[in-house]
Tab-separated table of C-alpha atoms in Angstrom:
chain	number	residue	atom	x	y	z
A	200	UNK	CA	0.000	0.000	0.000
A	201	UNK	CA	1.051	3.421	-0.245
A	202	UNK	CA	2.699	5.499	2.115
A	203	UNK	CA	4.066	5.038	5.913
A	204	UNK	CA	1.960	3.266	8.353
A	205	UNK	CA	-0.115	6.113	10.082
A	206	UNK	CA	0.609	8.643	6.546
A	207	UNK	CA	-3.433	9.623	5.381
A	208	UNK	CA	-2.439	7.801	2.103
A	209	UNK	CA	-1.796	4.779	3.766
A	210	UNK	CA	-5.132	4.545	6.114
A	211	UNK	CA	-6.624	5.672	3.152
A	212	UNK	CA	-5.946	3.213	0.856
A	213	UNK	CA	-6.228	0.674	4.138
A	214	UNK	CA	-9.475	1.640	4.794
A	215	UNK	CA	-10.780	1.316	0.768
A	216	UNK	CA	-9.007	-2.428	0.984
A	217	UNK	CA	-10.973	-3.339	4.263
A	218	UNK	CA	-14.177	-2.379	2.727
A	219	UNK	CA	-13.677	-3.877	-0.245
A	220	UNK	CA	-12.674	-7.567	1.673
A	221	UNK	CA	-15.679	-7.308	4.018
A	222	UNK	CA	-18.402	-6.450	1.202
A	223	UNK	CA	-20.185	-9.673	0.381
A	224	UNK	CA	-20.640	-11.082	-3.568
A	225	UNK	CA	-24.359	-9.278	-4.719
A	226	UNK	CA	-27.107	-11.590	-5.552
A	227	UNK	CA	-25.644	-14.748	-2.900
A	228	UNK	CA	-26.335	-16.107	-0.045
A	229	UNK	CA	-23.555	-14.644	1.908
A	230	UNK	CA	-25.230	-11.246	0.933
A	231	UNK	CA	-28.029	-12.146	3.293
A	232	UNK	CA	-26.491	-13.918	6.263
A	233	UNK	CA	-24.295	-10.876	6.327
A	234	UNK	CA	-27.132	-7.799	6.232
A	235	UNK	CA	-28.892	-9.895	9.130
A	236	UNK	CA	-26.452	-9.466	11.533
A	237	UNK	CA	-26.623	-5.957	11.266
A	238	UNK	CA	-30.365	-5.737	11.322
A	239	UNK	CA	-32.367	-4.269	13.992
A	240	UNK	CA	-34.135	-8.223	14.098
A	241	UNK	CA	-30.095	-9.055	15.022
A	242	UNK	CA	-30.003	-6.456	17.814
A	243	UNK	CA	-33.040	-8.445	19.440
A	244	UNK	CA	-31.258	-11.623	20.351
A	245	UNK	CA	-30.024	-11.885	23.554
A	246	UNK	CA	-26.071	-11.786	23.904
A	247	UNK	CA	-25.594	-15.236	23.917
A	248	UNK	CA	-28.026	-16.210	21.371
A	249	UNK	CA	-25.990	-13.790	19.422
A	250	UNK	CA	-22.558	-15.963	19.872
A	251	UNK	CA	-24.417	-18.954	19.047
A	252	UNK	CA	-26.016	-17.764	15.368
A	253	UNK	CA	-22.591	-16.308	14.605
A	254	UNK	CA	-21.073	-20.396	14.836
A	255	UNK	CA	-23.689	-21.560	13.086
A	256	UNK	CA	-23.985	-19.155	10.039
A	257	UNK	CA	-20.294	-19.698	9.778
A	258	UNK	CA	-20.962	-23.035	8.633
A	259	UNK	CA	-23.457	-21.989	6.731
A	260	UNK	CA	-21.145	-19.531	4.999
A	261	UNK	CA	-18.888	-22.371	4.279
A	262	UNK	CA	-21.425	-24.688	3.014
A	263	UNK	CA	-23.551	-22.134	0.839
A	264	UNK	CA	-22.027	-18.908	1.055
A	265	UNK	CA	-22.201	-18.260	-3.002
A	266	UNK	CA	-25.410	-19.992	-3.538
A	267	UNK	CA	-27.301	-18.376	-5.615
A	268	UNK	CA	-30.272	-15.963	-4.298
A	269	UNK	CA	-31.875	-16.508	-7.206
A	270	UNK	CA	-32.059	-20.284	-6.869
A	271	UNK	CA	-34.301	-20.011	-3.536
A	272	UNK	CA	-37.310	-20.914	-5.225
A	273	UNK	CA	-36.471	-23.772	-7.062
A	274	UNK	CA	-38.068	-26.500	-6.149
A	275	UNK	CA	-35.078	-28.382	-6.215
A	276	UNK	CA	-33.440	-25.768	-3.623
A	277	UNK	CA	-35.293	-27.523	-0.750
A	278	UNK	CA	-33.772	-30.668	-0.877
A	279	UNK	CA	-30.544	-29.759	-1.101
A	280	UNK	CA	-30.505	-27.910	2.017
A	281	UNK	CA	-32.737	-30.897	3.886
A	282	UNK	CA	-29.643	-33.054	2.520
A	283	UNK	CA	-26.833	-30.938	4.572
A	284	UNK	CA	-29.383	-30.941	7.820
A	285	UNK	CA	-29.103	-34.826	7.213
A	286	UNK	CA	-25.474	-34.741	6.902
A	287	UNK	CA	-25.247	-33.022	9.614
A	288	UNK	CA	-27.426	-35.265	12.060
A	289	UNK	CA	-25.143	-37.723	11.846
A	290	UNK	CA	-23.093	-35.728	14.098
A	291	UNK	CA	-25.933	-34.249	16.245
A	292	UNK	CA	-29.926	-34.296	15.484
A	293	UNK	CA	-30.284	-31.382	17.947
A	294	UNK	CA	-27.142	-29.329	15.799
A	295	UNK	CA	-28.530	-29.827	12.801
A	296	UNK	CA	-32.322	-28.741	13.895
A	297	UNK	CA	-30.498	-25.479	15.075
A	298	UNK	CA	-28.746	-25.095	12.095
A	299	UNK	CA	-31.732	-25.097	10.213
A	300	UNK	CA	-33.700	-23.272	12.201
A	301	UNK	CA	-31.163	-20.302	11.751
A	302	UNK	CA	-31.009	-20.500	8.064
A	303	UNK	CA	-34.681	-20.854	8.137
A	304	UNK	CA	-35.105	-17.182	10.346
A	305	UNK	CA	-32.324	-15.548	8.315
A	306	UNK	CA	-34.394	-16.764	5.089
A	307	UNK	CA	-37.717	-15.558	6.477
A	308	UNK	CA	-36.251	-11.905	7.728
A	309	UNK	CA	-34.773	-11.802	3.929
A	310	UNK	CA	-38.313	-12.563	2.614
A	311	UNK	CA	-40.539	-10.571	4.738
A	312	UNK	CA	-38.103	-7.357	3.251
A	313	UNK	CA	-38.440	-8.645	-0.060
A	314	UNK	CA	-34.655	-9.481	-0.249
A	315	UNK	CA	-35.651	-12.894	-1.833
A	316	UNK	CA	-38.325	-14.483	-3.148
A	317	UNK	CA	-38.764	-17.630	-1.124
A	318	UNK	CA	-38.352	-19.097	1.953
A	319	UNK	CA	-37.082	-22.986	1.188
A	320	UNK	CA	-36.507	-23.842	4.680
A	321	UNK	CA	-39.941	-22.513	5.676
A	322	UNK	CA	-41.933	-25.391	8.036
A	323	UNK	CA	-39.356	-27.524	7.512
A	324	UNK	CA	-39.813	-29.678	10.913
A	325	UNK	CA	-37.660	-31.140	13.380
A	326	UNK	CA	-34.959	-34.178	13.138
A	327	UNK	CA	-34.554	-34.025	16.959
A	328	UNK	CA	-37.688	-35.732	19.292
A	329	UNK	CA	-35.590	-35.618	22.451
A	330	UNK	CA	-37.544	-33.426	25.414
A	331	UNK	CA	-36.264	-32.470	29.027
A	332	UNK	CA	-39.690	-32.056	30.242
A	333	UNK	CA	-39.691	-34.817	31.849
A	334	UNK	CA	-36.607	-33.897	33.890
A	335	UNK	CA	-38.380	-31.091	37.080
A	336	UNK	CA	-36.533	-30.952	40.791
A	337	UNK	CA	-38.277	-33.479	43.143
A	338	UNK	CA	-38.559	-31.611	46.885
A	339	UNK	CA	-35.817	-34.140	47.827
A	340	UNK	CA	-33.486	-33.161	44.693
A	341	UNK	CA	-33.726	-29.905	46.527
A	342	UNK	CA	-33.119	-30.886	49.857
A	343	UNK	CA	-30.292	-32.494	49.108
A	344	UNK	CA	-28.560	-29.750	47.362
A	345	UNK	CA	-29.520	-26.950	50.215
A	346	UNK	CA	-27.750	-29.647	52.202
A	347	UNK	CA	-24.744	-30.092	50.532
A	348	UNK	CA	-23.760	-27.251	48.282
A	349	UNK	CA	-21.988	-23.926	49.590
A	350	UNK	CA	-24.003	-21.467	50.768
A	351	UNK	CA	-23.873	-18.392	47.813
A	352	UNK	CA	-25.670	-21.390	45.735
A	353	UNK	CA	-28.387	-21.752	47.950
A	354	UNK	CA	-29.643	-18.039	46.192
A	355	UNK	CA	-30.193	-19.085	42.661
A	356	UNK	CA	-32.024	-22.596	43.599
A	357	UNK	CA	-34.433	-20.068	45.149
A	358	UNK	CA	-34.471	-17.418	42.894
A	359	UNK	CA	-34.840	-20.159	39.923
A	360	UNK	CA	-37.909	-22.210	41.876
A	361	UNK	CA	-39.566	-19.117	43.083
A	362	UNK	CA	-39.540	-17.003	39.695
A	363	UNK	CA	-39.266	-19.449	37.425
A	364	UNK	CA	-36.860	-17.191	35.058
A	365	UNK	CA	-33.763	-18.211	32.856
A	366	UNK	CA	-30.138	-18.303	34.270
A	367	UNK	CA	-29.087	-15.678	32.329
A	368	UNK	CA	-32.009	-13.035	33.715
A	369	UNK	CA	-31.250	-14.585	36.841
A	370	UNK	CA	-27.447	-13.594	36.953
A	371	UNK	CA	-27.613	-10.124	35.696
A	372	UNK	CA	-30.685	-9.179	38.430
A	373	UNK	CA	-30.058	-6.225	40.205
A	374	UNK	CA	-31.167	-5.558	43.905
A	375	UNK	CA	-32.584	-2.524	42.388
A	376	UNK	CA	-35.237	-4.643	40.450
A	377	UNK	CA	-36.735	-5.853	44.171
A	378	UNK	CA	-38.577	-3.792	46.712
A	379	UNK	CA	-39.371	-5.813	49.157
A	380	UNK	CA	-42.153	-6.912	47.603
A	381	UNK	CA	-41.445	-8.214	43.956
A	382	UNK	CA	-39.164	-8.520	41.536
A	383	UNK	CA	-39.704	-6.844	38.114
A	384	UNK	CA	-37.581	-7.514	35.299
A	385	UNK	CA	-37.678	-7.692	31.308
A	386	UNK	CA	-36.901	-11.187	30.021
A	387	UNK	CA	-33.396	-10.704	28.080
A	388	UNK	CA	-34.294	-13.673	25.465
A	389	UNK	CA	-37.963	-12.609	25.081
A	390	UNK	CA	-38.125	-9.043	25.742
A	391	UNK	CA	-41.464	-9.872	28.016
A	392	UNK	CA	-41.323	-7.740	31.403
A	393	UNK	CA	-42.235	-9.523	34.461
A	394	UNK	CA	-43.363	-8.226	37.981
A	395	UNK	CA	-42.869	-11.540	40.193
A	396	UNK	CA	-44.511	-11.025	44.054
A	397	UNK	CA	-41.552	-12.536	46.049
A	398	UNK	CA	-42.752	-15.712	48.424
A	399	UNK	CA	-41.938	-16.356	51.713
A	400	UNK	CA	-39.336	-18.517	52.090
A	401	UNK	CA	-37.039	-16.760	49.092
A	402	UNK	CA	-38.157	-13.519	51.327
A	403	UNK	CA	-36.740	-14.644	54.142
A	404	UNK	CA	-33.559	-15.768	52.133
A	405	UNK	CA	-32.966	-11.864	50.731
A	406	UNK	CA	-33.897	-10.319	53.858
A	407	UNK	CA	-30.887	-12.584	55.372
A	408	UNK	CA	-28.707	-11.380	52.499
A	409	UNK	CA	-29.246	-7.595	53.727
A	410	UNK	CA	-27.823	-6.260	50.634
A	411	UNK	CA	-29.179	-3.595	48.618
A	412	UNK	CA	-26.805	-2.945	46.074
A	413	UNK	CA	-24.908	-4.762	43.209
A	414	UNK	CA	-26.099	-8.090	41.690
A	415	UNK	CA	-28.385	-10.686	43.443
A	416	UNK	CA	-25.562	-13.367	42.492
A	417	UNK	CA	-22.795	-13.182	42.862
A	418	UNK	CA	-20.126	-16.445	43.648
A	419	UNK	CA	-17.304	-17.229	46.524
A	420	UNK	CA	-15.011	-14.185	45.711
A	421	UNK	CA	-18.456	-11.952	45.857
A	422	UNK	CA	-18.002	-10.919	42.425
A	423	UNK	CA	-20.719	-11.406	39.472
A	424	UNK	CA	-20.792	-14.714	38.026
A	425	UNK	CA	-19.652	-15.288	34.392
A	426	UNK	CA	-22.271	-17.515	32.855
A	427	UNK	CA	-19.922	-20.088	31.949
A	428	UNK	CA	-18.513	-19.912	35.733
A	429	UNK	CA	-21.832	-20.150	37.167
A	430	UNK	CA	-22.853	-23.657	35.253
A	431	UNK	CA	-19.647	-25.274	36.339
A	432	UNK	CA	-19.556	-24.336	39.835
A	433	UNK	CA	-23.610	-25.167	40.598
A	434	UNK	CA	-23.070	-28.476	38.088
A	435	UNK	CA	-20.088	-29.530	40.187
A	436	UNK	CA	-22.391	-28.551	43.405
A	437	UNK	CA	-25.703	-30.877	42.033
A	438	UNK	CA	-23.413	-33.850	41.388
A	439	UNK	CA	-21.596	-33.774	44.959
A	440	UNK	CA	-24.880	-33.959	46.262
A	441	UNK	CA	-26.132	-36.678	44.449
A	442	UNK	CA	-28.486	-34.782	42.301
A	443	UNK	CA	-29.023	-36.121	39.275
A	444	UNK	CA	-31.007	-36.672	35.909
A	445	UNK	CA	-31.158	-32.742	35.972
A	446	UNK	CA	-29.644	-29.111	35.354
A	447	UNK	CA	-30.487	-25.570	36.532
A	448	UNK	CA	-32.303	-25.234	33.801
A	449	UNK	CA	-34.775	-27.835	34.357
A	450	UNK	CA	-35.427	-25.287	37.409
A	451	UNK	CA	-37.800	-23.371	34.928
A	452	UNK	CA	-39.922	-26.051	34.031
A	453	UNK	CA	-39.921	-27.084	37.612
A	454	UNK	CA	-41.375	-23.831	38.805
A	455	UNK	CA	-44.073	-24.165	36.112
A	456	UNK	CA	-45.117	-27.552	37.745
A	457	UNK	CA	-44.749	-26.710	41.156
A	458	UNK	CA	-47.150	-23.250	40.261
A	459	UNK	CA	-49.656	-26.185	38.729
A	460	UNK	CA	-49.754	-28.710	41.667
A	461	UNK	CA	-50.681	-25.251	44.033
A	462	UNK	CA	-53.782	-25.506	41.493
A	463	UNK	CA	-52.614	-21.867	39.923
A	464	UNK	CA	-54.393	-21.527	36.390
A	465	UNK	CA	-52.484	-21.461	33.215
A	466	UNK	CA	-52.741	-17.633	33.228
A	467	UNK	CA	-50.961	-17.239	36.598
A	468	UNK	CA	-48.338	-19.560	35.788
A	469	UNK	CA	-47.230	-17.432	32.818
A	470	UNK	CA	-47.969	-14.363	34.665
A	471	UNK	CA	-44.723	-15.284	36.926
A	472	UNK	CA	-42.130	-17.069	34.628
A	473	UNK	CA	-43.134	-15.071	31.320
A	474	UNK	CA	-43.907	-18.281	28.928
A	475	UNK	CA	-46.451	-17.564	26.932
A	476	UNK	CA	-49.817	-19.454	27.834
A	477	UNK	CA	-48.894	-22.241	25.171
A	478	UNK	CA	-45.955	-23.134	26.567
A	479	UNK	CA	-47.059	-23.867	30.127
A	480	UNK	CA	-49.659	-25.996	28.464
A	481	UNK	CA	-46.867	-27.960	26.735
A	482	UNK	CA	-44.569	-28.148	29.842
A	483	UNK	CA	-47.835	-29.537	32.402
A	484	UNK	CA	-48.770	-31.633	29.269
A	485	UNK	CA	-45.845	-33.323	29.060
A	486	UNK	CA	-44.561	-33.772	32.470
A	487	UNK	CA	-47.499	-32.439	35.299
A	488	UNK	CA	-50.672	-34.103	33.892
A	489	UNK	CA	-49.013	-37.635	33.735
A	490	UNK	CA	-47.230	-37.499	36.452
A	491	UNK	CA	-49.070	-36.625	39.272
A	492	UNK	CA	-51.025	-39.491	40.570
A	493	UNK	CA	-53.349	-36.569	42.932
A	494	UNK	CA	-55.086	-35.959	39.822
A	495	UNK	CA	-56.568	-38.797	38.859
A	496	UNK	CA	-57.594	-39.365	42.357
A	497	UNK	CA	-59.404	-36.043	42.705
A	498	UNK	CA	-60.989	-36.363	39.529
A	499	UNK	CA	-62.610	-39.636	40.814
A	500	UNK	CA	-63.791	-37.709	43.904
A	501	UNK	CA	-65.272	-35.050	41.922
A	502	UNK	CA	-66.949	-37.720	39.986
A	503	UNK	CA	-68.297	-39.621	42.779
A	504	UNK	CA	-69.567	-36.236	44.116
A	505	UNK	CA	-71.377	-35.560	41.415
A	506	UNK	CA	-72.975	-39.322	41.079
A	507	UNK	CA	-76.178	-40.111	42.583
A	508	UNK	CA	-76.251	-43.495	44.231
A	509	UNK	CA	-78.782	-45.887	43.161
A	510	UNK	CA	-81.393	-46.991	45.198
C-alpha cells in the first residue's frame, strides 16, 4: 500500500481495501447472512443467542455462502438444504435442527423485506424428538442440594424455583429490580417484562442477604458470576450432592409444575415465569398431567360427588 503506516495515504488506501474484503458477492447467499447481523431483528437476540447464530452461520457460509439468491425458489433448492441438515445429524440431530432453524429465520427476515423471493426452509420440521420435560426438581433433589452445596448457591435454587426465570435473567438481576415486595424484570431472550410477588421462604432468604446494592448473584469471591462460571460451579455442586437426571435449567420447568400442583391456572403460571400461555400448556402436558397421581384421584372424587347413588 502506499505510504508510511499512520501517513493519510496509507489509512486511506487501508481503509478502501478493508471495505472492499468485508463487502459480500451481490445476488448470494452470503449477501443475506451478512445484512442480518446488522439488522435491527439481530439487535433483538439476547447476547448469547448472538454468539451462538454467529457459529452456526459460519458453517453456513462455508457450506452455501455463493449460492445463488436466485435459486431459492427452485423446487429443487429444498432438498438440497434438507440433505446438509441430514449430513449433519449424523453428528448431532439437535445441531442440525439449530442449524436449520437459523437459516430458516435468516431466510424468512430476507423474505418478509423482499430481499428474496422464497423461503425454502420454511416449516421444515424437526430431526430431533428428544424433550427435558420430563426432567423437574423433586422436593428431595432440593433438599439435598440446600444440604450439601456452599451457601452463595443456595440463592439461585431459590431465585430459579420461586420465579421461574432463565439463568441468564437470573445472573444479571439487580437488587434494584426488588422492593421488598417483587421482583420486576424484562426477560433478556424474550423481551417480556415480568413483575414476580416474592414468596416467603425466598423472602426470608434476601432479607438474610441484607444487601441492597450490586447483583443478586454473585459467587465465593463476591463478584458477578460469568455464565460459563456459574454452570460449572452449581453443576459440580448438584453432582456432589447426588443430584441427578437434571440441570439448573430444568429449574424453569420445575417452577411451572410446582405453580400447577398449588392448582394456579395457566394464566398465573405465565404471569410469573413469562412463557407464553402455550408453553405452560406444553410443559404440564408433558410432564405435570401424567405425572401426578393426585389428579386422577381427585378427579374420581369429583366424579363420585357428582354421582347419585342408586337406590
Amino acid at each position: 500500500m502506499p505510504g508510511k503506516p499512520g501517513d493519510p495515504e496509507f489509512i486511506a488506501a487501508y481503509n478502501a481495501a478493508v471495505a472492499k474484503k468485508v463487502q459480500p458477492p451481490s445476488g448470494a447467499l452470503l449477501s443475506i447472512l451478512s445484512a442480518f447481523q446488522f439488522s435491527s431483528d439481530w439487535d433483538e437476540l439476547a447476547p448469547r443467542t448472538q454468539k451462538d447464530y454467529v457459529g452456526l452461520i459460519k458453517v453456513i457460509e462455508a457450506k452455501f455462502g455463493d449460492f445463488p439468491l436466485s435459486a431459492l425458489s427452485d423446487r429443487r433448492t429444498r432438498g438440497i438444504f434438507m440433505e446438509w441438515r441430514d449430513a449433519r445429524a449424523k453428528a448431532s440431530r439437535r445441531q442440525a435442527d439449530y442449524g436449520w432453524q437459523v437459516l430458516a429465520r435468516i431466510l424468512s427476515w430476507a423474505h418478509g423485506r423482499g430481499l428474496i423471493s422464497a423461503n425454502p426452509c420454511e416449516k421444515g420440521g424437526r430431526l430431533y424428538r428428544g424433550s427435558r420435560a420430563e426432567n423437574i426438581w423433586t422436593d428431595d433433589d432440593e433438599a439435598r442440594f440446600i444440604a450439601s452445596a456452599p451457601r452463595h448457591l443456595h440463592l439461585p435454587l431459590m431465585l430459579a424455583l420461586w420465579t421461574g426465570q432463565r439463568q441468564g435473567d437470573l445472573l444479571k438481576l439487580a437488587w434494584t429490580q426488588y422492593d421488598g415486595e417483587v421482583i420486576r424484570l424484562k426477560q433478556g431472550k424474550t423481551g417480556m417484562r415480568v413483575v414476580i410477588p416474592v414468596g416467603a421462604p425466598l423472602k426470608a432468604m434476601l432479607d438474610e442477604a441484607n444487601r441492597r446494592d450490586g447483583l443478586f448473584l454473585l459467587n465465593s469471591d463476591g463478584e458477578p458470576w460469568t455464565a460459563d462460571g456459574f454452570r460449572s460451579s452449581f453443576n459440580k455442586a448438584r453432582k456432589a450432592a447426588g443430584v441427578v437426571g437434571v440441570t439448573f435449567n430444568d429449574l424453569r420447568r420445575t417452577a411451572v409444575t410446582r405453580l400447577a400442583i398449588a392448582q394456579c391456572t395457566e394464566a398465573e403460571i405465565a404471569t410469573i415465569t413469562g412463557h407464553s400461555l402455550r408453553d405452560v400448556r406444553s410443559i404440564l402436558d408433558a410432564h405435570y398431567l401424567k405425572r401426578d397421581p393426585k389428579l386422577g384421584e381427585n378427579a374420581i372424587r369429583k366424579l363420585e360427588a357428582r354421582t347419585k347413588t342408586p337406590k
